[in-house]
Amino acid sequence: MITMVFTNQNACDILGLPVGADLNLISTKYKQLAIKWHPEKHKYSTESEQKFKQVTLAYKKLTSAEFSQDLSMTDCLALFQQIVFNRTATNGTRYNYSDSSDNSDDDDDSDDSDDEQHLDNKFNKKGIF
């Protein structure tokens, strides 16, 4: 359980950012740390769930006018999906995938949809989304 009261200062400390960092830098650090501490990557260990939630709460504190420390793990995972994969919830179980144009050199896009489907299947099996 998260017992810390989140201020901008400790939210920046959690993300390893200076106070007053811009939104781009906040998002970049959130993505790095959320991927690093994603519970699925650590077999849903207590430590990974706590760190993932702290990173998510820190991101929310720095980016949202309507901040609440009362986020469930499902809320944290939904935000992760939205920020990292540019997905937004349309209902409780399905997602619309944005048609983002990235300038990567990866010409083989066939694996991308397989990866997205794989992640969706894993989350659905665990009852997360």
PDB file of C-alpha atoms in Angstrom:
ATOM      1  CA  MET A   1       0.000   0.000   0.000  1.00  0.00           C
ATOM      2  CA  ILE A   2       1.235   3.507  -0.835  1.00  0.00           C
ATOM      3  CA  THR A   3       1.312   5.623   2.321  1.00  0.00           C
ATOM      4  CA  MET A   4       3.368   8.566   1.021  1.00  0.00           C
ATOM      5  CA  VAL A   5       1.642  11.893   0.446  1.00  0.00           C
ATOM      6  CA  PHE A   6       2.532  12.929  -3.077  1.00  0.00           C
ATOM      7  CA  THR A   7       3.923  16.401  -3.642  1.00  0.00           C
ATOM      8  CA  ASN A   8       5.445  17.666  -6.870  1.00  0.00           C
ATOM      9  CA  GLN A   9       8.878  17.373  -5.246  1.00  0.00           C
ATOM     10  CA  ASN A  10       8.598  13.704  -4.273  1.00  0.00           C
ATOM     11  CA  ALA A  11       6.824  12.862  -7.542  1.00  0.00           C
ATOM     12  CA  CYS A  12       9.846  14.301  -9.365  1.00  0.00           C
ATOM     13  CA  ASP A  13      12.179  12.374  -7.048  1.00  0.00           C
ATOM     14  CA  ILE A  14      10.394   9.095  -7.833  1.00  0.00           C
ATOM     15  CA  LEU A  15      10.723   9.722 -11.566  1.00  0.00           C
ATOM     16  CA  GLY A  16      14.286  11.027 -11.229  1.00  0.00           C
ATOM     17  CA  LEU A  17      13.376  14.447 -12.617  1.00  0.00           C
ATOM     18  CA  PRO A  18      14.109  18.028 -11.637  1.00  0.00           C
ATOM     19  CA  VAL A  19      11.135  20.015 -10.324  1.00  0.00           C
ATOM     20  CA  GLY A  20       9.561  21.881 -13.228  1.00  0.00           C
ATOM     21  CA  ALA A  21      10.420  19.256 -15.865  1.00  0.00           C
ATOM     22  CA  ASP A  22       8.368  19.591 -19.047  1.00  0.00           C
ATOM     23  CA  LEU A  23       5.608  17.170 -20.045  1.00  0.00           C
ATOM     24  CA  ASN A  24       7.755  15.506 -22.694  1.00  0.00           C
ATOM     25  CA  LEU A  25      10.466  14.612 -20.174  1.00  0.00           C
ATOM     26  CA  ILE A  26       7.894  13.497 -17.587  1.00  0.00           C
ATOM     27  CA  SER A  27       6.271  11.167 -20.149  1.00  0.00           C
ATOM     28  CA  THR A  28       9.617   9.765 -21.269  1.00  0.00           C
ATOM     29  CA  LYS A  29      10.721   8.967 -17.708  1.00  0.00           C
ATOM     30  CA  TYR A  30       7.313   7.495 -16.886  1.00  0.00           C
ATOM     31  CA  LYS A  31       7.514   5.166 -19.889  1.00  0.00           C
ATOM     32  CA  GLN A  32      11.036   4.018 -18.974  1.00  0.00           C
ATOM     33  CA  LEU A  33      10.210   3.314 -15.338  1.00  0.00           C
ATOM     34  CA  ALA A  34       6.752   1.855 -15.999  1.00  0.00           C
ATOM     35  CA  ILE A  35       8.229  -0.619 -18.463  1.00  0.00           C
ATOM     36  CA  LYS A  36      11.059  -1.428 -16.035  1.00  0.00           C
ATOM     37  CA  TRP A  37       8.678  -2.086 -13.112  1.00  0.00           C
ATOM     38  CA  HIS A  38       5.662  -3.468 -14.977  1.00  0.00           C
ATOM     39  CA  PRO A  39       4.224  -6.201 -12.716  1.00  0.00           C
ATOM     40  CA  GLU A  40       3.925  -8.720 -15.535  1.00  0.00           C
ATOM     41  CA  LYS A  41       7.661  -8.432 -16.150  1.00  0.00           C
ATOM     42  CA  HIS A  42       8.296  -9.395 -12.503  1.00  0.00           C
ATOM     43  CA  LYS A  43       5.650 -12.126 -12.084  1.00  0.00           C
ATOM     44  CA  TYR A  44       3.421  -9.714 -10.160  1.00  0.00           C
ATOM     45  CA  SER A  45       5.817  -9.464  -7.217  1.00  0.00           C
ATOM     46  CA  THR A  46       4.760  -7.184  -4.391  1.00  0.00           C
ATOM     47  CA  GLU A  47       7.797  -4.958  -4.975  1.00  0.00           C
ATOM     48  CA  SER A  48       7.066  -4.507  -8.676  1.00  0.00           C
ATOM     49  CA  GLU A  49       3.405  -3.706  -8.034  1.00  0.00           C
ATOM     50  CA  GLN A  50       4.370  -1.105  -5.416  1.00  0.00           C
ATOM     51  CA  LYS A  51       7.029   0.528  -7.603  1.00  0.00           C
ATOM     52  CA  PHE A  52       4.768   0.453 -10.677  1.00  0.00           C
ATOM     53  CA  LYS A  53       2.016   2.139  -8.687  1.00  0.00           C
ATOM     54  CA  GLN A  54       4.439   4.752  -7.276  1.00  0.00           C
ATOM     55  CA  VAL A  55       5.693   5.576 -10.775  1.00  0.00           C
ATOM     56  CA  THR A  56       2.111   5.855 -12.027  1.00  0.00           C
ATOM     57  CA  LEU A  57       1.026   8.041  -9.121  1.00  0.00           C
ATOM     58  CA  ALA A  58       4.060  10.289  -9.617  1.00  0.00           C
ATOM     59  CA  TYR A  59       3.192  10.654 -13.313  1.00  0.00           C
ATOM     60  CA  LYS A  60      -0.446  11.450 -12.481  1.00  0.00           C
ATOM     61  CA  LYS A  61       0.597  13.995  -9.843  1.00  0.00           C
ATOM     62  CA  LEU A  62       2.774  15.872 -12.328  1.00  0.00           C
ATOM     63  CA  THR A  63       0.402  15.716 -15.302  1.00  0.00           C
ATOM     64  CA  SER A  64      -3.160  15.794 -13.990  1.00  0.00           C
ATOM     65  CA  ALA A  65      -5.095  18.623 -12.382  1.00  0.00           C
ATOM     66  CA  GLU A  66      -7.430  16.005 -10.904  1.00  0.00           C
ATOM     67  CA  PHE A  67      -4.875  13.973  -8.962  1.00  0.00           C
ATOM     68  CA  SER A  68      -5.993  11.229  -6.602  1.00  0.00           C
ATOM     69  CA  GLN A  69      -3.737   8.851  -4.717  1.00  0.00           C
ATOM     70  CA  ASP A  70      -6.564   6.327  -4.698  1.00  0.00           C
ATOM     71  CA  LEU A  71      -5.674   4.370  -7.864  1.00  0.00           C
ATOM     72  CA  SER A  72      -6.208   0.644  -8.190  1.00  0.00           C
ATOM     73  CA  MET A  73      -3.711  -1.565 -10.010  1.00  0.00           C
ATOM     74  CA  THR A  74      -6.254  -1.756 -12.840  1.00  0.00           C
ATOM     75  CA  ASP A  75      -6.194   2.055 -13.072  1.00  0.00           C
ATOM     76  CA  CYS A  76      -2.387   2.004 -13.154  1.00  0.00           C
ATOM     77  CA  LEU A  77      -2.301  -0.648 -15.884  1.00  0.00           C
ATOM     78  CA  ALA A  78      -4.906   1.235 -17.938  1.00  0.00           C
ATOM     79  CA  LEU A  79      -2.805   4.402 -17.772  1.00  0.00           C
ATOM     80  CA  PHE A  80       0.252   2.365 -18.800  1.00  0.00           C
ATOM     81  CA  GLN A  81      -1.625   1.079 -21.869  1.00  0.00           C
ATOM     82  CA  GLN A  82      -2.754   4.591 -22.740  1.00  0.00           C
ATOM     83  CA  ILE A  83       0.648   6.260 -22.358  1.00  0.00           C
ATOM     84  CA  VAL A  84       3.009   3.556 -23.619  1.00  0.00           C
ATOM     85  CA  PHE A  85       0.865   2.066 -26.390  1.00  0.00           C
ATOM     86  CA  ASN A  86      -1.317   5.112 -27.193  1.00  0.00           C
ATOM     87  CA  ARG A  87      -4.489   3.142 -26.468  1.00  0.00           C
ATOM     88  CA  THR A  88      -7.659   4.516 -24.965  1.00  0.00           C
ATOM     89  CA  ALA A  89     -10.427   2.529 -23.342  1.00  0.00           C
ATOM     90  CA  THR A  90     -13.743   2.428 -25.173  1.00  0.00           C
ATOM     91  CA  ASN A  91     -15.317   0.067 -22.660  1.00  0.00           C
ATOM     92  CA  GLY A  92     -14.112  -2.225 -19.907  1.00  0.00           C
ATOM     93  CA  THR A  93     -12.447  -4.816 -22.126  1.00  0.00           C
ATOM     94  CA  ARG A  94     -11.564  -3.542 -25.592  1.00  0.00           C
ATOM     95  CA  TYR A  95      -9.225  -0.856 -26.890  1.00  0.00           C
ATOM     96  CA  ASN A  96      -9.046   1.217 -30.028  1.00  0.00           C
ATOM     97  CA  TYR A  97      -5.577   1.243 -31.487  1.00  0.00           C
ATOM     98  CA  SER A  98      -4.492   4.608 -32.812  1.00  0.00           C
ATOM     99  CA  ASP A  99      -2.918   4.676 -36.226  1.00  0.00           C
ATOM    100  CA  SER A 100       0.339   6.253 -35.166  1.00  0.00           C
ATOM    101  CA  SER A 101       3.026   7.002 -37.681  1.00  0.00           C
ATOM    102  CA  ASP A 102       6.385   6.389 -36.192  1.00  0.00           C
ATOM    103  CA  ASN A 103       9.544   6.977 -38.125  1.00  0.00           C
ATOM    104  CA  SER A 104      11.285   3.799 -37.050  1.00  0.00           C
ATOM    105  CA  ASP A 105      13.315   1.789 -39.486  1.00  0.00           C
ATOM    106  CA  ASP A 106      11.236  -1.302 -38.762  1.00  0.00           C
ATOM    107  CA  ASP A 107       9.703  -2.095 -42.145  1.00  0.00           C
ATOM    108  CA  ASP A 108       8.136  -5.313 -40.921  1.00  0.00           C
ATOM    109  CA  ASP A 109       4.879  -4.253 -39.316  1.00  0.00           C
ATOM    110  CA  SER A 110       3.429  -7.773 -39.310  1.00  0.00           C
ATOM    111  CA  ASP A 111       4.987  -8.534 -35.918  1.00  0.00           C
ATOM    112  CA  ASP A 112       3.542  -5.379 -34.349  1.00  0.00           C
ATOM    113  CA  SER A 113      -0.074  -6.552 -34.459  1.00  0.00           C
ATOM    114  CA  ASP A 114       0.990  -9.966 -33.125  1.00  0.00           C
ATOM    115  CA  ASP A 115       2.738  -8.256 -30.189  1.00  0.00           C
ATOM    116  CA  GLU A 116      -0.316  -6.104 -29.446  1.00  0.00           C
ATOM    117  CA  GLN A 117      -2.606  -9.137 -29.598  1.00  0.00           C
ATOM    118  CA  HIS A 118      -0.238 -11.091 -27.342  1.00  0.00           C
ATOM    119  CA  LEU A 119      -0.301  -8.334 -24.699  1.00  0.00           C
ATOM    120  CA  ASP A 120      -4.079  -8.015 -24.927  1.00  0.00           C
ATOM    121  CA  ASN A 121      -4.466 -11.782 -24.508  1.00  0.00           C
ATOM    122  CA  LYS A 122      -2.203 -11.817 -21.439  1.00  0.00           C
ATOM    123  CA  PHE A 123      -4.071  -8.921 -19.826  1.00  0.00           C
ATOM    124  CA  ASN A 124      -7.471 -10.437 -20.635  1.00  0.00           C
ATOM    125  CA  LYS A 125      -6.460 -13.841 -19.170  1.00  0.00           C
ATOM    126  CA  LYS A 126      -5.460 -12.150 -15.929  1.00  0.00           C
ATOM    127  CA  GLY A 127      -8.780 -10.283 -15.875  1.00  0.00           C
ATOM    128  CA  ILE A 128      -7.070  -6.908 -15.999  1.00  0.00           C
ATOM    129  CA  PHE A 129      -8.829  -5.484 -19.047  1.00  0.00           C
TER     130      PHE A 129
END
